[in-house]
Each structure stands twice: as structure tokens, then as C-alpha cells.
């Protein structure tokens, strides 16, 4: 396991860095002296945020493997190596699972899951090759622990997958005593533009069931604790300094996870009663 407490002089790449959580992480990295590349599909916000926080902005579509590969090549051309990768770009449109079109499924999987896979594929060899302490952080969600969120079943599908991918990767890296640590970030509610995710959907889908509800009109959601993205940046950097592989932002939401685990425990209990635990 590698812990990184001093990021100054390190090279970091943050996907989805033009907004929200990615921007918050990038901002804190720059403030602590890292060389930061933000990668995002939205060119206007990307250029503006890069200038504002002192990062390099490279337009990238994480759903496109060639675009992420080109990002990796540009980062190496410019900085020589990479130490920190944040696979953070993501979308959260809403639809009932029964109503979704296959194009809806493809888009959300392409961005939220394949985007992360493309990042791992293009960058993991680069993180390993210099042998210096390195970190790969994939953004999942509390929706990666618990799927019970109305309208966000497809989102939870992708975030469970990112959780599984990252846990497997963290174990694989640990077993090989790698210089790279993998971690999954599971934020709770954070102020961002995620409620406007459909803005980044390519215009090629003829039919879609995705909608984007105005979360400011949802009293239950509004009552939750909302973090500023830079606070998430602080939480993430503190976790890197401790070498953690699970990063959460809302400790008060643990009962939700415990309730889910208890339901599974109960199923095992019933199976033990029925089958006496025999295989
Ligand atoms: N905000 C929250 O409450 C919350 C909670 C849990 C998890 N998350 C996760 O955090 C991550 C960041 O989301 P956010 O809340 O900051 O949202 P956001 O919309 O503010 O930022 C997401 C960024 O990703 C970019 N993006 C979207 N599609 C892309 C693509 N194909 N290629 C490259 N960039 C792309 C967007 O342009 C945007 O800049 C997401 O993975 C999201 O699922 C957010």
C-alpha cells in the first residue's frame, strides 16, 4: 500500500474536472503544488476552469477509448509521467428501468463505466512504469453501496460496477506490492451540476426516457447535508495521505449501508436454516 501525503510536484489528471467534484479535487491539488490536468467533454467550462484554478485543460470524451488514450499521451508528452489519476467524470440522468431505451443504457454505461475502464486501461501502465508512489481514484457514489434511489437504477448499476472494479483493482495491486494504490470515492450529496447531466449527451439518440428532475424542488433531498466540491477535495487528499482504498464523505449515511448488509445477512441466515449451510 502506498500513501501520498505530499502531492507537490506530482502530476495529476482529473476527468470531469471542469465542474463539481472534479473541479474541487483539481483545485485542492493545484493549491498543494501538484501539476494538474483537467479533462472534460465541455470545452467552454473546461478552458474557463483551467485558467481560473491554474490547471491545464484537455478536452476529452471519457466514453471514447481513443480520446482517453490521446489524453494519456498528451499528459506524458507534456509532463513526462503521471502519479495521480481521478476517473471522476459521470452523469446521473433519471428514468425507470422499465422505460429506458437501449440507447439510454449505452450512454450511461459508456460514460460512467467504460469511462472508468478507459482511464484504467490508458493510465495504469503509466502510473506503474516510474515506480514512484501513485494513486488511482475512481468516483463511484453512495449509489455504489445501495441501489434504493428512485429513478437512479441505471446510475446505481454503473456505480456498483465501478465499486467492484475498483475493489478488485485495489486487491490486485496490493497482491503484487505495487507502487500504485487504487481507491473508490463514494460521495453523498455534493453541490455540482450533476442535475443537468443531459447537457453532455451526444445528440445521436432518437428516443430516450431520461429526464432530469429539478432537485431544488425536492424537499427531502434539500434537507440533506450538501458539501462544497472543494470539501470533497480535502477529504480525498486526507484519504490519500492515509493510504485508504474506500473514501466516503457522509459518515451519517452509514445506517443505509448497514441496513443493506443486514438484509443480505438475513438471507444467509435463512439459507443456513433451510439448507443447514451445506453446499
Ligand atoms: N454531486 C453529487 O452529489 C454526487 C454524489 C455521488 C457521486 N457523484 C459522482 O461524482 C462525479 C462527478 O459528478 P459531479 O456531481 O461533480 O457532476 P458535474 O456535472 O458537476 O461534473 C461532471 C463533469 O463530468 C463531465 N463529463 C460528463 N460526461 C463526460 C464525458 N463523456 N467525458 C468527459 N467528461 C464528461 C461534465 O462535463 C462535468 O464537467 C460523477 O461520477 C458523479 O456520478 C456525484
mmCIF file with all atom_site columns, C-alpha atoms and ligand atoms in Angstrom, residues 15-22 39-42 60-63 88-92 111-112 139-142 155 159 186-194 197 199-200 226, ligand 1:
data_model
loop_
_atom_site.group_PDB
_atom_site.id
_atom_site.type_symbol
_atom_site.label_atom_id
_atom_site.label_alt_id
_atom_site.label_comp_id
_atom_site.label_asym_id
_atom_site.label_entity_id
_atom_site.label_seq_id
_atom_site.pdbx_PDB_ins_code
_atom_site.Cartn_x
_atom_site.Cartn_y
_atom_site.Cartn_z
_atom_site.occupancy
_atom_site.B_iso_or_equiv
_atom_site.pdbx_formal_charge
_atom_site.auth_seq_id
_atom_site.auth_comp_id
_atom_site.auth_asym_id
_atom_site.auth_atom_id
_atom_site.pdbx_PDB_model_num
ATOM   1  C CA  . UNK A 1 15  ? -11.589 13.658 -15.574 1.00 0.00 ? 15  UNK A CA  1
ATOM   2  C CA  . UNK A 1 16  ? -14.796 15.657 -15.318 1.00 0.00 ? 16  UNK A CA  1
ATOM   3  C CA  . UNK A 1 17  ? -12.549 18.369 -13.902 1.00 0.00 ? 17  UNK A CA  1
ATOM   4  C CA  . UNK A 1 18  ? -14.481 21.296 -15.381 1.00 0.00 ? 18  UNK A CA  1
ATOM   5  C CA  . UNK A 1 19  ? -17.274 21.112 -12.807 1.00 0.00 ? 19  UNK A CA  1
ATOM   6  C CA  . UNK A 1 20  ? -18.358 19.929 -9.384  1.00 0.00 ? 20  UNK A CA  1
ATOM   7  C CA  . UNK A 1 21  ? -16.368 17.275 -7.559  1.00 0.00 ? 21  UNK A CA  1
ATOM   8  C CA  . UNK A 1 22  ? -13.662 17.021 -10.232 1.00 0.00 ? 22  UNK A CA  1
ATOM   9  C CA  . UNK A 1 39  ? -10.061 16.588 -18.790 1.00 0.00 ? 39  UNK A CA  1
ATOM   10 C CA  . UNK A 1 40  ? -13.666 17.228 -19.735 1.00 0.00 ? 40  UNK A CA  1
ATOM   11 C CA  . UNK A 1 41  ? -16.103 16.984 -22.617 1.00 0.00 ? 41  UNK A CA  1
ATOM   12 C CA  . UNK A 1 42  ? -17.377 20.557 -22.157 1.00 0.00 ? 42  UNK A CA  1
ATOM   13 C CA  . UNK A 1 60  ? -11.610 14.548 -23.607 1.00 0.00 ? 60  UNK A CA  1
ATOM   14 C CA  . UNK A 1 61  ? -14.624 12.304 -24.031 1.00 0.00 ? 61  UNK A CA  1
ATOM   15 C CA  . UNK A 1 62  ? -14.134 9.512  -21.488 1.00 0.00 ? 62  UNK A CA  1
ATOM   16 C CA  . UNK A 1 63  ? -16.680 7.324  -23.288 1.00 0.00 ? 63  UNK A CA  1
ATOM   17 C CA  . UNK A 1 88  ? -14.369 11.118 -11.964 1.00 0.00 ? 88  UNK A CA  1
ATOM   18 C CA  . UNK A 1 89  ? -16.463 12.150 -14.988 1.00 0.00 ? 89  UNK A CA  1
ATOM   19 C CA  . UNK A 1 90  ? -20.013 10.884 -14.652 1.00 0.00 ? 90  UNK A CA  1
ATOM   20 C CA  . UNK A 1 91  ? -23.667 11.514 -15.428 1.00 0.00 ? 91  UNK A CA  1
ATOM   21 C CA  . UNK A 1 92  ? -26.844 10.883 -13.429 1.00 0.00 ? 92  UNK A CA  1
ATOM   22 C CA  . UNK A 1 111 ? -19.670 7.362  -19.607 1.00 0.00 ? 111 UNK A CA  1
ATOM   23 C CA  . UNK A 1 112 ? -19.894 6.020  -16.046 1.00 0.00 ? 112 UNK A CA  1
ATOM   24 C CA  . UNK A 1 139 ? -15.566 8.066  -8.364  1.00 0.00 ? 139 UNK A CA  1
ATOM   25 C CA  . UNK A 1 140 ? -18.494 5.796  -7.523  1.00 0.00 ? 140 UNK A CA  1
ATOM   26 C CA  . UNK A 1 141 ? -21.259 7.034  -5.227  1.00 0.00 ? 141 UNK A CA  1
ATOM   27 C CA  . UNK A 1 142 ? -23.304 6.070  -2.182  1.00 0.00 ? 142 UNK A CA  1
ATOM   28 C CA  . UNK A 1 155 ? -26.912 5.072  -12.287 1.00 0.00 ? 155 UNK A CA  1
ATOM   29 C CA  . UNK A 1 159 ? -21.732 2.830  -9.695  1.00 0.00 ? 159 UNK A CA  1
ATOM   30 C CA  . UNK A 1 186 ? -18.301 7.253  -2.714  1.00 0.00 ? 186 UNK A CA  1
ATOM   31 C CA  . UNK A 1 187 ? -19.652 10.763 -2.212  1.00 0.00 ? 187 UNK A CA  1
ATOM   32 C CA  . UNK A 1 188 ? -23.005 11.616 -0.689  1.00 0.00 ? 188 UNK A CA  1
ATOM   33 C CA  . UNK A 1 189 ? -24.699 14.847 -1.742  1.00 0.00 ? 189 UNK A CA  1
ATOM   34 C CA  . UNK A 1 190 ? -22.291 17.429 -3.198  1.00 0.00 ? 190 UNK A CA  1
ATOM   35 C CA  . UNK A 1 191 ? -23.198 20.752 -4.847  1.00 0.00 ? 191 UNK A CA  1
ATOM   36 C CA  . UNK A 1 192 ? -22.484 20.364 -8.545  1.00 0.00 ? 192 UNK A CA  1
ATOM   37 C CA  . UNK A 1 193 ? -24.067 20.398 -11.996 1.00 0.00 ? 193 UNK A CA  1
ATOM   38 C CA  . UNK A 1 194 ? -24.916 16.678 -11.956 1.00 0.00 ? 194 UNK A CA  1
ATOM   39 C CA  . UNK A 1 197 ? -26.227 15.755 -16.838 1.00 0.00 ? 197 UNK A CA  1
ATOM   40 C CA  . UNK A 1 199 ? -26.337 18.651 -21.279 1.00 0.00 ? 199 UNK A CA  1
ATOM   41 C CA  . UNK A 1 200 ? -23.405 16.428 -22.230 1.00 0.00 ? 200 UNK A CA  1
ATOM   42 C CA  . UNK A 1 226 ? -24.646 19.154 0.859   1.00 0.00 ? 226 UNK A CA  1
HETATM 43 N N1  . LIG B 2 .   ? -22.783 15.581 -6.828  1.00 0.00 ? 1   LIG B N1  1
HETATM 44 C C1  . LIG B 2 .   ? -23.116 14.542 -6.106  1.00 0.00 ? 1   LIG B C1  1
HETATM 45 O O1  . LIG B 2 .   ? -23.922 14.652 -5.169  1.00 0.00 ? 1   LIG B O1  1
HETATM 46 C C2  . LIG B 2 .   ? -22.502 13.183 -6.394  1.00 0.00 ? 1   LIG B C2  1
HETATM 47 C C3  . LIG B 2 .   ? -22.733 12.154 -5.470  1.00 0.00 ? 1   LIG B C3  1
HETATM 48 C C4  . LIG B 2 .   ? -22.159 10.914 -5.698  1.00 0.00 ? 1   LIG B C4  1
HETATM 49 C C5  . LIG B 2 .   ? -21.360 10.707 -6.804  1.00 0.00 ? 1   LIG B C5  1
HETATM 50 N N2  . LIG B 2 .   ? -21.138 11.721 -7.690  1.00 0.00 ? 1   LIG B N2  1
HETATM 51 C C6  . LIG B 2 .   ? -20.270 11.445 -8.838  1.00 0.00 ? 1   LIG B C6  1
HETATM 52 O O2  . LIG B 2 .   ? -19.260 12.428 -8.900  1.00 0.00 ? 1   LIG B O2  1
HETATM 53 C C7  . LIG B 2 .   ? -18.777 12.540 -10.225 1.00 0.00 ? 1   LIG B C7  1
HETATM 54 C C8  . LIG B 2 .   ? -18.732 13.996 -10.617 1.00 0.00 ? 1   LIG B C8  1
HETATM 55 O O3  . LIG B 2 .   ? -20.051 14.495 -10.694 1.00 0.00 ? 1   LIG B O3  1
HETATM 56 P P1  . LIG B 2 .   ? -20.469 15.960 -10.223 1.00 0.00 ? 1   LIG B P1  1
HETATM 57 O O4  . LIG B 2 .   ? -21.539 15.806 -9.220  1.00 0.00 ? 1   LIG B O4  1
HETATM 58 O O5  . LIG B 2 .   ? -19.286 16.759 -9.906  1.00 0.00 ? 1   LIG B O5  1
HETATM 59 O O6  . LIG B 2 .   ? -21.213 16.442 -11.567 1.00 0.00 ? 1   LIG B O6  1
HETATM 60 P P2  . LIG B 2 .   ? -20.901 17.647 -12.578 1.00 0.00 ? 1   LIG B P2  1
HETATM 61 O O7  . LIG B 2 .   ? -21.915 17.516 -13.660 1.00 0.00 ? 1   LIG B O7  1
HETATM 62 O O8  . LIG B 2 .   ? -20.815 18.932 -11.867 1.00 0.00 ? 1   LIG B O8  1
HETATM 63 O O9  . LIG B 2 .   ? -19.465 17.267 -13.146 1.00 0.00 ? 1   LIG B O9  1
HETATM 64 C C9  . LIG B 2 .   ? -19.280 16.171 -14.005 1.00 0.00 ? 1   LIG B C9  1
HETATM 65 C C10 . LIG B 2 .   ? -18.298 16.557 -15.097 1.00 0.00 ? 1   LIG B C10 1
HETATM 66 O O10 . LIG B 2 .   ? -18.120 15.424 -15.965 1.00 0.00 ? 1   LIG B O10 1
HETATM 67 C C11 . LIG B 2 .   ? -18.111 15.906 -17.304 1.00 0.00 ? 1   LIG B C11 1
HETATM 68 N N3  . LIG B 2 .   ? -18.465 14.843 -18.250 1.00 0.00 ? 1   LIG B N3  1
HETATM 69 C C12 . LIG B 2 .   ? -19.690 14.305 -18.479 1.00 0.00 ? 1   LIG B C12 1
HETATM 70 N N4  . LIG B 2 .   ? -19.608 13.398 -19.468 1.00 0.00 ? 1   LIG B N4  1
HETATM 71 C C13 . LIG B 2 .   ? -18.312 13.357 -19.854 1.00 0.00 ? 1   LIG B C13 1
HETATM 72 C C14 . LIG B 2 .   ? -17.600 12.626 -20.835 1.00 0.00 ? 1   LIG B C14 1
HETATM 73 N N5  . LIG B 2 .   ? -18.226 11.744 -21.648 1.00 0.00 ? 1   LIG B N5  1
HETATM 74 N N6  . LIG B 2 .   ? -16.269 12.828 -20.953 1.00 0.00 ? 1   LIG B N6  1
HETATM 75 C C15 . LIG B 2 .   ? -15.631 13.715 -20.163 1.00 0.00 ? 1   LIG B C15 1
HETATM 76 N N7  . LIG B 2 .   ? -16.247 14.474 -19.238 1.00 0.00 ? 1   LIG B N7  1
HETATM 77 C C16 . LIG B 2 .   ? -17.577 14.274 -19.083 1.00 0.00 ? 1   LIG B C16 1
HETATM 78 C C17 . LIG B 2 .   ? -19.120 17.045 -17.312 1.00 0.00 ? 1   LIG B C17 1
HETATM 79 O O11 . LIG B 2 .   ? -18.938 17.900 -18.427 1.00 0.00 ? 1   LIG B O11 1
HETATM 80 C C18 . LIG B 2 .   ? -18.830 17.708 -15.968 1.00 0.00 ? 1   LIG B C18 1
HETATM 81 O O12 . LIG B 2 .   ? -17.862 18.712 -16.086 1.00 0.00 ? 1   LIG B O12 1
HETATM 82 C C19 . LIG B 2 .   ? -19.708 11.692 -11.087 1.00 0.00 ? 1   LIG B C19 1
HETATM 83 O O13 . LIG B 2 .   ? -19.087 10.439 -11.362 1.00 0.00 ? 1   LIG B O13 1
HETATM 84 C C20 . LIG B 2 .   ? -20.916 11.510 -10.202 1.00 0.00 ? 1   LIG B C20 1
HETATM 85 O O14 . LIG B 2 .   ? -21.629 10.329 -10.502 1.00 0.00 ? 1   LIG B O14 1
HETATM 86 C C21 . LIG B 2 .   ? -21.702 12.960 -7.516  1.00 0.00 ? 1   LIG B C21 1
#
